[in-house]
Short mmCIF file of C-alpha atoms in Angstrom, two decimals:
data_model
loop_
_atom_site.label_atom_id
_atom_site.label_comp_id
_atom_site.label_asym_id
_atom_site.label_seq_id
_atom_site.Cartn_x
_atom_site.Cartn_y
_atom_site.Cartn_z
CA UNK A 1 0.00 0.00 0.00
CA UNK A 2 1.06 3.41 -1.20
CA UNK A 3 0.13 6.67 0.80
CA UNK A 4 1.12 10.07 0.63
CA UNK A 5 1.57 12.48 3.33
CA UNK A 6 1.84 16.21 3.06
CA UNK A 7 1.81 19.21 4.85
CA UNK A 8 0.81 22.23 3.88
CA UNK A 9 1.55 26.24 3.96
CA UNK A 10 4.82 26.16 2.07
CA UNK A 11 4.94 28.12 -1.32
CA UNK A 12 6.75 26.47 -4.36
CA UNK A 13 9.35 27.81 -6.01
CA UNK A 14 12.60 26.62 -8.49
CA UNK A 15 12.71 25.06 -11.60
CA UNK A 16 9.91 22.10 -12.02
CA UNK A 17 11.14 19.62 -14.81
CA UNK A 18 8.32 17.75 -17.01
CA UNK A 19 8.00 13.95 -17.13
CA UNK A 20 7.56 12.55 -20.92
CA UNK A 21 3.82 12.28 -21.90
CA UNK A 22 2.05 9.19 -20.24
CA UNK A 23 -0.53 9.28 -22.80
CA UNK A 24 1.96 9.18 -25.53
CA UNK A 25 4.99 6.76 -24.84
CA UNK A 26 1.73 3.79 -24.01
CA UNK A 27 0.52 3.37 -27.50
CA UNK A 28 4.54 3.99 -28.59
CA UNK A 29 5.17 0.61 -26.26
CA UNK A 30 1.95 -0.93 -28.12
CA UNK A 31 3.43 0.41 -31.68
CA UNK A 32 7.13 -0.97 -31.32
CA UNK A 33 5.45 -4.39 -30.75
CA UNK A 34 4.36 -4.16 -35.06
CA UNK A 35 8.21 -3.83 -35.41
CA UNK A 36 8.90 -7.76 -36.66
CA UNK A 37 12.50 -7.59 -36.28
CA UNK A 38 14.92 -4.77 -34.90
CA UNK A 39 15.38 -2.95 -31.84
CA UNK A 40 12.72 0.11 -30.63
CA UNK A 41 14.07 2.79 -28.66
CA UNK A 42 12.34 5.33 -26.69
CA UNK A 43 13.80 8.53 -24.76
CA UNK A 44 12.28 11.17 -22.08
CA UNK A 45 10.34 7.75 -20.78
CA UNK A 46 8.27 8.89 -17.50
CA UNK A 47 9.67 6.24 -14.66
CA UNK A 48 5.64 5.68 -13.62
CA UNK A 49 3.58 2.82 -12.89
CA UNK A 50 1.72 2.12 -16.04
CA UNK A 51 5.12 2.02 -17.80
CA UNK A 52 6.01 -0.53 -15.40
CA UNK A 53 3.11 -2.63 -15.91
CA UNK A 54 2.97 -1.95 -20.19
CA UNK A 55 6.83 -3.34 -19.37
CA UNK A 56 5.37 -6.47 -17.95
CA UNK A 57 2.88 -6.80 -20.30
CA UNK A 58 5.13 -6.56 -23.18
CA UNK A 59 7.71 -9.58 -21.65
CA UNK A 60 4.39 -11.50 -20.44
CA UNK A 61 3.68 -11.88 -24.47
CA UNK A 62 7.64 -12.41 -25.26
CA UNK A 63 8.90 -9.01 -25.99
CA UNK A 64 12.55 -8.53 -24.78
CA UNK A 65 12.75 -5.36 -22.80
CA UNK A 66 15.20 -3.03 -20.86
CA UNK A 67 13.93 -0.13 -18.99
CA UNK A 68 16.72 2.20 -18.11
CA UNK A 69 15.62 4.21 -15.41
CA UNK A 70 18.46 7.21 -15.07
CA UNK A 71 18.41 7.80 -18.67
CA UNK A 72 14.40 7.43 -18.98
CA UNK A 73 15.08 5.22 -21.94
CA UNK A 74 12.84 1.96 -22.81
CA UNK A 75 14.55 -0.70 -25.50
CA UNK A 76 12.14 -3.26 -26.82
CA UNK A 77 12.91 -6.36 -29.40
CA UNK A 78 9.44 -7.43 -30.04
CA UNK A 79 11.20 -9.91 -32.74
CA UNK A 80 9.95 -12.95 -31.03
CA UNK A 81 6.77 -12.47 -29.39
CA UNK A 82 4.83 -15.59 -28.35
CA UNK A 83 1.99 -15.14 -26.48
CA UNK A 84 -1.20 -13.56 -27.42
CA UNK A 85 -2.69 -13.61 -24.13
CA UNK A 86 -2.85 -10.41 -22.36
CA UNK A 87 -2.72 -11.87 -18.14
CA UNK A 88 -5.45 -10.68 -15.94
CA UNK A 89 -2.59 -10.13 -13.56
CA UNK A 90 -1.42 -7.18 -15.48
CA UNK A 91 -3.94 -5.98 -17.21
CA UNK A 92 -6.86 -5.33 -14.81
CA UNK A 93 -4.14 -3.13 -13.21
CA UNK A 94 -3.75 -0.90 -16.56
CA UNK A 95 -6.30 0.22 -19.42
CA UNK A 96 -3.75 0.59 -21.59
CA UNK A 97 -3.32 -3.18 -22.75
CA UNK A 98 -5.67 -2.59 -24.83
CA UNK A 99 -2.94 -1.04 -26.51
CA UNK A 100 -1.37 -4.07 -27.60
CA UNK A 101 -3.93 -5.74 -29.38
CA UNK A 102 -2.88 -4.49 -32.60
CA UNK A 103 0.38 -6.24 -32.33
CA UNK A 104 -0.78 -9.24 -31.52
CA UNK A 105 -3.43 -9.49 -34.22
CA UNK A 106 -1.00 -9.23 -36.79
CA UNK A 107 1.75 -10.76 -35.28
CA UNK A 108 0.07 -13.64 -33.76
CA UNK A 109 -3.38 -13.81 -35.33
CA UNK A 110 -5.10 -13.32 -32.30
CA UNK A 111 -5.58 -11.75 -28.66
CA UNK A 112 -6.88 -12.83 -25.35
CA UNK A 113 -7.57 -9.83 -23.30
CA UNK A 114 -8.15 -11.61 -20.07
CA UNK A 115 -9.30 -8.17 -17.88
CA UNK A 116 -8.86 -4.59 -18.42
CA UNK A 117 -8.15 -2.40 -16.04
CA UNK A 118 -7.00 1.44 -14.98
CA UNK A 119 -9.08 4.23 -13.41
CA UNK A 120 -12.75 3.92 -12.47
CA UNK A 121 -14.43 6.32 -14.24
CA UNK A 122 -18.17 5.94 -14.57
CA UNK A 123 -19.62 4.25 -17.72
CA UNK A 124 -15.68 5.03 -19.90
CA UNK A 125 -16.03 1.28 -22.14
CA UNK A 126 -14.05 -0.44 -24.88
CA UNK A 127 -16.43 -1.43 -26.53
CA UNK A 128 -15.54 1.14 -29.82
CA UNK A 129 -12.44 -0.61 -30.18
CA UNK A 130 -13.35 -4.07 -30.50
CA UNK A 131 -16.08 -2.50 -33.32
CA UNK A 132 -12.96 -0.93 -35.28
CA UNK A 133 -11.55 -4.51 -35.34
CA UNK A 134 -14.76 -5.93 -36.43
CA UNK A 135 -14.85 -3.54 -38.97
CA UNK A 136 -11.05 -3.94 -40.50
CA UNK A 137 -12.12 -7.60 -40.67
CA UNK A 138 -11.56 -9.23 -37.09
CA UNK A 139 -13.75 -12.00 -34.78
CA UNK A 140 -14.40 -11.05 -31.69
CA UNK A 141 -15.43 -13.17 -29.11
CA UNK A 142 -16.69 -11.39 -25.72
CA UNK A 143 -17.01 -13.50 -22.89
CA UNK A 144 -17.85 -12.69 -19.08
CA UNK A 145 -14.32 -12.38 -17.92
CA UNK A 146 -12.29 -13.01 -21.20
CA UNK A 147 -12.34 -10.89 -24.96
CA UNK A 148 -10.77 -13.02 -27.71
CA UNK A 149 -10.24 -11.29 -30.93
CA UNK A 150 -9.03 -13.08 -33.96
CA UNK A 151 -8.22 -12.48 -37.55
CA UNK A 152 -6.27 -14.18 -40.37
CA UNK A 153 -5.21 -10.60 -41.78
CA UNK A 154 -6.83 -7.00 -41.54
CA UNK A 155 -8.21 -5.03 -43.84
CA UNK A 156 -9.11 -1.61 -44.59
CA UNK A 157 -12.18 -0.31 -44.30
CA UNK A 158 -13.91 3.22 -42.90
CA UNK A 159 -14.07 3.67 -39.49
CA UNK A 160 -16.18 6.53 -37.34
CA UNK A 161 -15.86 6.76 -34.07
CA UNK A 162 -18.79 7.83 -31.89
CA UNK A 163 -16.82 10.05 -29.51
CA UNK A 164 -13.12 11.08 -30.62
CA UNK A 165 -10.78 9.25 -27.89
CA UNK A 166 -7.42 9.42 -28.52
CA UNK A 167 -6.65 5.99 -27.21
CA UNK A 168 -8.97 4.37 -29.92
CA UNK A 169 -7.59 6.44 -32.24
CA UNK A 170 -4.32 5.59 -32.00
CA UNK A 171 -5.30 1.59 -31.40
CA UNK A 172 -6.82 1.64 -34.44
CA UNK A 173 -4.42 3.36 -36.16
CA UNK A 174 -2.01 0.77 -35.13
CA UNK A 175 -4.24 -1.66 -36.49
CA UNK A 176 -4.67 0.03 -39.96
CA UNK A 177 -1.12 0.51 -40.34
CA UNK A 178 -0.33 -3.19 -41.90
CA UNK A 179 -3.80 -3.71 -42.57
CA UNK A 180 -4.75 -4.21 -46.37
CA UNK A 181 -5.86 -1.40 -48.18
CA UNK A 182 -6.93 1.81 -46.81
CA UNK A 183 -8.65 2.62 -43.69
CA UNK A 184 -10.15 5.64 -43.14
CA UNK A 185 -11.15 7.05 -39.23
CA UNK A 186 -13.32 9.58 -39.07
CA UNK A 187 -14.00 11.79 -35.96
CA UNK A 188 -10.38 11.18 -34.89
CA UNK A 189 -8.89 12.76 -31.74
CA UNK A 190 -6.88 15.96 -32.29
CA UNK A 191 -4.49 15.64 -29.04
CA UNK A 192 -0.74 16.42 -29.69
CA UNK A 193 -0.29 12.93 -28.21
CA UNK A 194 -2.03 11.29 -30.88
CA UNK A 195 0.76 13.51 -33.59
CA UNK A 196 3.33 12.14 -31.56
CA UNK A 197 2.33 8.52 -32.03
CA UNK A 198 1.86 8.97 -35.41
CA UNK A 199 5.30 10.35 -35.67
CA UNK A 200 6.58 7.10 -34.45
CA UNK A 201 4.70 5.47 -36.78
CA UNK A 202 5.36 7.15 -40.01
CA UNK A 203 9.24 7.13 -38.71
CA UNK A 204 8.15 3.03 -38.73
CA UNK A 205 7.42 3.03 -42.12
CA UNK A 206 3.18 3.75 -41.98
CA UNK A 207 1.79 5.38 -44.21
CA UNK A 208 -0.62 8.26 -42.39
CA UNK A 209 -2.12 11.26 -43.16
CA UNK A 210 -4.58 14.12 -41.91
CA UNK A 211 -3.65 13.82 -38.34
CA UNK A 212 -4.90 16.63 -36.65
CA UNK A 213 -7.75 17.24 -38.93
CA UNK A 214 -9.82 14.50 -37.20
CA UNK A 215 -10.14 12.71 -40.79
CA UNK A 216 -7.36 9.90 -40.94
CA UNK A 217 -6.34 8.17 -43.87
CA UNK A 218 -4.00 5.16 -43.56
CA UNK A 219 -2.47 3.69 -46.36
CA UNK A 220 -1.68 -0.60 -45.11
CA UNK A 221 2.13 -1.27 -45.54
CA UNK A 222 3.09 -4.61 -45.23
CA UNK A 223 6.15 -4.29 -42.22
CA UNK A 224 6.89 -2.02 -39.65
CA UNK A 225 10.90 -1.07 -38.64
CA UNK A 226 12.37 -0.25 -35.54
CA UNK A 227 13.40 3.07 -34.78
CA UNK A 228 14.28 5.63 -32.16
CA UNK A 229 11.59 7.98 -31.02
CA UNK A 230 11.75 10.99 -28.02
CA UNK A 231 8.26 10.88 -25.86
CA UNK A 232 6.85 14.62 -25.99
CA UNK A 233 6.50 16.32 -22.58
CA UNK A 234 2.94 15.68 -20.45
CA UNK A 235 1.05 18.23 -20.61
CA UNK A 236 -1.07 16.98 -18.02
CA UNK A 237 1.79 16.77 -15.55
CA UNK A 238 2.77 20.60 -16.60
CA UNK A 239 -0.63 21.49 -15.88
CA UNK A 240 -0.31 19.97 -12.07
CA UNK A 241 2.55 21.40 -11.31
CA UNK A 242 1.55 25.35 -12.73
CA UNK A 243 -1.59 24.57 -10.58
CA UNK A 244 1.02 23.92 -7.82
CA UNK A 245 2.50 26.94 -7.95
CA UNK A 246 -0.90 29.19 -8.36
CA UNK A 247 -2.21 27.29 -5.38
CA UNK A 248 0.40 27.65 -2.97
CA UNK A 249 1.45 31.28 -3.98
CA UNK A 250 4.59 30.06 -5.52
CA UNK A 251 6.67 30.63 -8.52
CA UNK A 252 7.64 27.77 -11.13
CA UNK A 253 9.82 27.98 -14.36
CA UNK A 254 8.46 24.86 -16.17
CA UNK A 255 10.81 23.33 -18.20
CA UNK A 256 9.93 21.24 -21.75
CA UNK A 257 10.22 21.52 -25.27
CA UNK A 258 7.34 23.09 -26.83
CA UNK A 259 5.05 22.83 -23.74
CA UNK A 260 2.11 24.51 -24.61
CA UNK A 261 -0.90 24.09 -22.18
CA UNK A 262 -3.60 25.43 -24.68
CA UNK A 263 -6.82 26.07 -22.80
CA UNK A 264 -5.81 25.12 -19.42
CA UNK A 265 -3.35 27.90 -19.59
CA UNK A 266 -5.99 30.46 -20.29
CA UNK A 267 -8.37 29.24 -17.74
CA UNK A 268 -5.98 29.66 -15.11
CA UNK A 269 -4.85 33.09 -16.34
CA UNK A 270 -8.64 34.09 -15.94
CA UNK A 271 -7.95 33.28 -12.29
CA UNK A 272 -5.47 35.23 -11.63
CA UNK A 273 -2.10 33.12 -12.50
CA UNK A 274 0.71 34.99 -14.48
CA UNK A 275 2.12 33.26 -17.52
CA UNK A 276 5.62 34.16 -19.56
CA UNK A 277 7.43 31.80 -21.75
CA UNK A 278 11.28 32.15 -22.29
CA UNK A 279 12.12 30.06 -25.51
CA UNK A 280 11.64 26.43 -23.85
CA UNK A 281 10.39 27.08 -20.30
CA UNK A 282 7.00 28.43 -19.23
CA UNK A 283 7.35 30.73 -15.76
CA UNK A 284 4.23 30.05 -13.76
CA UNK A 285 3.44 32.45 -10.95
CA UNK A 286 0.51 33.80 -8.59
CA UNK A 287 0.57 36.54 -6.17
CA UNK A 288 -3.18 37.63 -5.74
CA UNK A 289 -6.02 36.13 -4.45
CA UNK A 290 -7.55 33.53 -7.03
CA UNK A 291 -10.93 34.46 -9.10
CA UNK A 292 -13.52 31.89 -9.67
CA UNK A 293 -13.52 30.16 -13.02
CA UNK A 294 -16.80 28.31 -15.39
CA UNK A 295 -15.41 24.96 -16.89
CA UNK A 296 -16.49 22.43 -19.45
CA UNK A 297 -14.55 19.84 -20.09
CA UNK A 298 -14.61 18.77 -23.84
CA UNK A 299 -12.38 16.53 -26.19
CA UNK A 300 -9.40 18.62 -27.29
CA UNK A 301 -8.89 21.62 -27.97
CA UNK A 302 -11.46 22.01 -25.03
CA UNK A 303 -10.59 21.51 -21.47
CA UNK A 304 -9.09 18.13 -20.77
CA UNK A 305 -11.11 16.17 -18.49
CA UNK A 306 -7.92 14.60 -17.09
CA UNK A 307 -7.30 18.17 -15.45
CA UNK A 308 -11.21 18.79 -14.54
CA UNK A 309 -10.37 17.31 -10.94
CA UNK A 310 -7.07 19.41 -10.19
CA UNK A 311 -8.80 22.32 -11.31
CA UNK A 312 -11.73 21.56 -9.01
CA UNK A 313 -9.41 21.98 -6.33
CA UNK A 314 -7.71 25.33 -7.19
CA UNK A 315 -11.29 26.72 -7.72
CA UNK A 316 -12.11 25.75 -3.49
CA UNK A 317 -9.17 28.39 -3.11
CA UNK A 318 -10.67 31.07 -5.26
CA UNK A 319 -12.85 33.93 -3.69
CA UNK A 320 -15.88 33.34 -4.86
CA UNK A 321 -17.87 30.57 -6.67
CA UNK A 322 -17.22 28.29 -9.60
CA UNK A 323 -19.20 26.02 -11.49
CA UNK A 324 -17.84 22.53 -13.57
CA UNK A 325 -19.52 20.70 -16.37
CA UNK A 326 -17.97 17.35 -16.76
CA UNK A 327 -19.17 16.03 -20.15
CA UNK A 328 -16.40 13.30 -20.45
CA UNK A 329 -16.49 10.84 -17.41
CA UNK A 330 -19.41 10.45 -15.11
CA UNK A 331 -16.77 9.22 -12.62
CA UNK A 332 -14.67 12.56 -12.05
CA UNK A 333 -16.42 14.01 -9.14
CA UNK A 334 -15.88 11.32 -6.37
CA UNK A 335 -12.77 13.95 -5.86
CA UNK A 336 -15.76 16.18 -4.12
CA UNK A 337 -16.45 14.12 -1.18
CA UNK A 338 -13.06 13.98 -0.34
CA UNK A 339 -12.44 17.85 -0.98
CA UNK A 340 -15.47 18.69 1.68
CA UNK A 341 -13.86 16.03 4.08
CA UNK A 342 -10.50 18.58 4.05
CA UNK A 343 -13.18 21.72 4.22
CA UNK A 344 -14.13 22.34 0.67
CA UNK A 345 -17.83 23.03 0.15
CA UNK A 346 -18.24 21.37 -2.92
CA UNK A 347 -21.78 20.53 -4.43
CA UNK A 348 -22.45 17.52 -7.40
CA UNK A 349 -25.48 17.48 -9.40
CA UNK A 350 -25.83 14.87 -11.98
CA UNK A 351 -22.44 16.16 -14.26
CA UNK A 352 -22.19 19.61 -12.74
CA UNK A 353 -20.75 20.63 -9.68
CA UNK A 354 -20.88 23.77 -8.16
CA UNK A 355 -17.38 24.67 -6.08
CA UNK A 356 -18.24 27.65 -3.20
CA UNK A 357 -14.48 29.55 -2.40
CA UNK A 358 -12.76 30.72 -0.54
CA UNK A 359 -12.95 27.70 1.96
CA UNK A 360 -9.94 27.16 4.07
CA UNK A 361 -8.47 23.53 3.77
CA UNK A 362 -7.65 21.44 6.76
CA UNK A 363 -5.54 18.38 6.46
CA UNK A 364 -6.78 15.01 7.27
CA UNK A 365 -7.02 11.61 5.87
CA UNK A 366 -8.63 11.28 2.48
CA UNK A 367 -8.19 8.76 -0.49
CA UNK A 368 -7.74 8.71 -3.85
CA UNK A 369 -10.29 7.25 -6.43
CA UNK A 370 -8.54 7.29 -9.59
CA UNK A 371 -4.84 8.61 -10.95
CA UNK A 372 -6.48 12.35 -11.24
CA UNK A 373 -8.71 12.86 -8.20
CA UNK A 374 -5.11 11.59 -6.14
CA UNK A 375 -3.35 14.00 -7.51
CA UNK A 376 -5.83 16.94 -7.09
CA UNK A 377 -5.72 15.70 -3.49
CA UNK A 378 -1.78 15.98 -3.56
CA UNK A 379 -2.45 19.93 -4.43
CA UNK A 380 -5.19 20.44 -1.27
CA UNK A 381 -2.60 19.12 0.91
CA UNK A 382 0.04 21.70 -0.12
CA UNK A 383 -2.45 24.19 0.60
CA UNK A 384 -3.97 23.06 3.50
CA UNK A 385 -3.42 23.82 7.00
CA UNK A 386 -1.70 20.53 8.96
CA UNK A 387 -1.00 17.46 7.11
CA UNK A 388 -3.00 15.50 5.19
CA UNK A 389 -2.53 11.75 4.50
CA UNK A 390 -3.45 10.28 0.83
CA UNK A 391 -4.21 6.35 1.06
CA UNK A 392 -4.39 4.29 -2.64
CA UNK A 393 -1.39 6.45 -3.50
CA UNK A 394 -0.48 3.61 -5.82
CA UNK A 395 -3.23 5.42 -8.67
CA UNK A 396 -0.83 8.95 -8.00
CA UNK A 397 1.70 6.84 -8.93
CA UNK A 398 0.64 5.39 -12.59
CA UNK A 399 1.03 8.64 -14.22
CA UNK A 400 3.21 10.69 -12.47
CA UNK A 401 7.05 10.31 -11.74
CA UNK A 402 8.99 11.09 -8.76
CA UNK A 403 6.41 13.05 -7.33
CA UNK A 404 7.50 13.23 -3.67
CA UNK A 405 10.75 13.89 -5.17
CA UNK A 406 10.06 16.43 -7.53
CA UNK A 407 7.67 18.59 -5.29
CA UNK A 408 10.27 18.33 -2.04
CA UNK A 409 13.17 19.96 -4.86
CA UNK A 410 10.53 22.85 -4.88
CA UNK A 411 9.95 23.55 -1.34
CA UNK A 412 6.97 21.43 -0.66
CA UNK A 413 6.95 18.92 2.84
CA UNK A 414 5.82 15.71 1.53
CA UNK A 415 6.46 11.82 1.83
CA UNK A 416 5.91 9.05 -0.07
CA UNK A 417 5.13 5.62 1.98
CA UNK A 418 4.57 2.21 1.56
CA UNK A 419 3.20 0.05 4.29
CA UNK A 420 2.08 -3.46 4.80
CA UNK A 421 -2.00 -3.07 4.54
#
């Protein structure tokens, strides 16, 4: 068991330095599986959790792989892959396994997803990626506990997805790449992680086009090469940590290539947080009291979801009140309950919440309910008043790095534990 204990009042300051995107190098583990022969190798790796576990998934199915931690660098040989079982062991524990069903279907002929797993978030499903296969050509066989997918070879064929997530975007990307013919996905995802995958992939030899557009056309190619590939920075993580520093009064020079935070940025500029970029680093700080803020959370280029919980926090600090439209995941706002337990006053209706500021935050024991809420929690405890503790830190862990670490380099008084129950 994983907990985290902070406590609060200090204000953060120094240089904050951005992990590699989690939402990009998982489909880039998935993608240098298609690779037949040769070795992958990916740079700025985040050190997190579901990299550990998309590590073990990959060996599990016969991949060769070395994760070198100091030089955030992941080498995989997926030349000999022999299993197309996915284990319930691993996978329950990460949603991203899904990931490698591409791989295996045209490596192997088949996959046996024996239990996906991740964050609990509401009514989120799979099922639109088990339709693309069906679509490009596949079998799929959906038991109780077990999804077995099978196909002799893939072809193209045009694809629309119902809501534009990146992950079955790029999944079924993946799986159009040596695919016959032409496949076509319409109502793509537009993230800058999805680009960055489809870097790799085009460096791999696919043949892709109109990324970004949300209108996809892959050309099938009949092998995929190894290559080297750098992991853009997480924009999500830069996002935290500028929230860190308007929350706790501090000041933050965020350092990553090309980090742009797009909407996020703006919100937070609304409330009050100063923004100024010198070349490569964004300089986060906040002196004033905080305003209240309106939020909807939409696909990109709207406001990410994956932040809406964060953000929830930073708006019980503002002087006045703010109001939240979650139109992603139904599961975001068990974050509230917890909040109100530290002093928040913090009001859910159906998808909306309503957050009443400024509340002052008193630390205590709460828990985290997915990756996002525990992290949002992370952020009340810097600003709270006494310590707080954080049980089911583990979820904290799966998508960001060396976060005690990190946050103690800036000022902040916080632990990471681990303890027998």
């Amino acid at each position: 068991m994983v907990r985290y204990r902070v406590r609060g009042g200090n204000a953060l300051r120094g240089t904050a330095f951005i992990q590699g995107a989690k939402n990009a190098v998982l489909p880039m583990i998935g993608a240098a599986l298609l690779a037949a022969k040769g070795r992958t190798v990916l740079r700025n790796v985040p050190i997190i959790e579901d990299v550990r576990r998309a590590v073990e998934l990959a060996e599990a199915i016969g991949a060769y792989v070395e994760l070198h931690e100091s030089e955030r660098t992941l080498v995989i040989d997926a030349s000999r892959l022999s299993s197309p079982v996915l284990p319930a062991e691993i996978a329950r524990r990460f949603r991203g396994s899904v990931l490698f069903t591409p791989a295996l279907l045209h490596r192997l002929g088949e996959a046996i997803v024996e239990g996906v797993g991740g964050c609990n978030l509401g009514s989120r499903n799979l099922d639109f990626h088990y339709l693309g296969y069906k679509r490009l050509g596949a079998i799929v066989d959906e038991g109780e506990t077990v999804i077995h997918v099978k196909a002799s070879g893939l072809t193209g064929a045009t694809l629309y997805l119902d809501t534009p997530s990146h992950t079955g975007t790029e999944n079924l990307i993946m799986a159009a790449s040596l695919a016959k013919g032409t496949t076509v996905i319409e109502n793509a995802a537009l993230e800058p992680e999805v680009l960055d995958v489809i870097d790799i992939l085009t460096k791999m030899g696919a043949r892709i086009s109109g990324g970004g557009t949300g209108f996809i056309t892959v050309e099938g190619v009949d092998e995929l090469h190894a290559v080297e590939h750098t992991v853009m920075p997480d924009r999500l993580d830069a996002g935290v940590f500028a929230m860190a520093a308007a929350i706790t009064g501090g000041e933050l020079s965020l350092v990553g290539t090309g980090l742009d935070l797009g909407v996020v940025r703006y919100k937070l500029e609304q409330m009050g947080v100063e923004f100024s970029r010198q070349g490569a680093v964004l300089h986060v700080r906040c002196e004033g009291p905080l305003r209240p803020i309106n939020i909807i959370t939409d696909t990109y280029p709207g406001f990410a979801t994956d932040l809406q919980s964060p953000m929830m926090t930073v708006a019980a600090l503002a002087d006045g009140t703010s109001y939240i439209h979650e139109r992603i995941f139904d599961g975001r706002f068990a974050l509230a309950g917890e909040l109100n337990k530290m002093g928040a006053n913090v009001e859910v209706k159906g998808s909306r919440a309503v957050v009443r500021g400024r509340t002052p935050l008193t630390g205590t024991q709460v828990t985290a309910h997915d990756l996002r809420s525990g992290i949002a929690l992370v952020l009340a405890a810097l600003a709270a008043e006494g310590e707080t503790v954080i049980e089911s830190g583990y979820l904290i862990d799966r998508g960001h790095a060396h976060l005690a670490a990190r946050m103690r380099a800036l000022g902040a008084d916080i632990t990471r534990e681990i303890s027998e129950r």
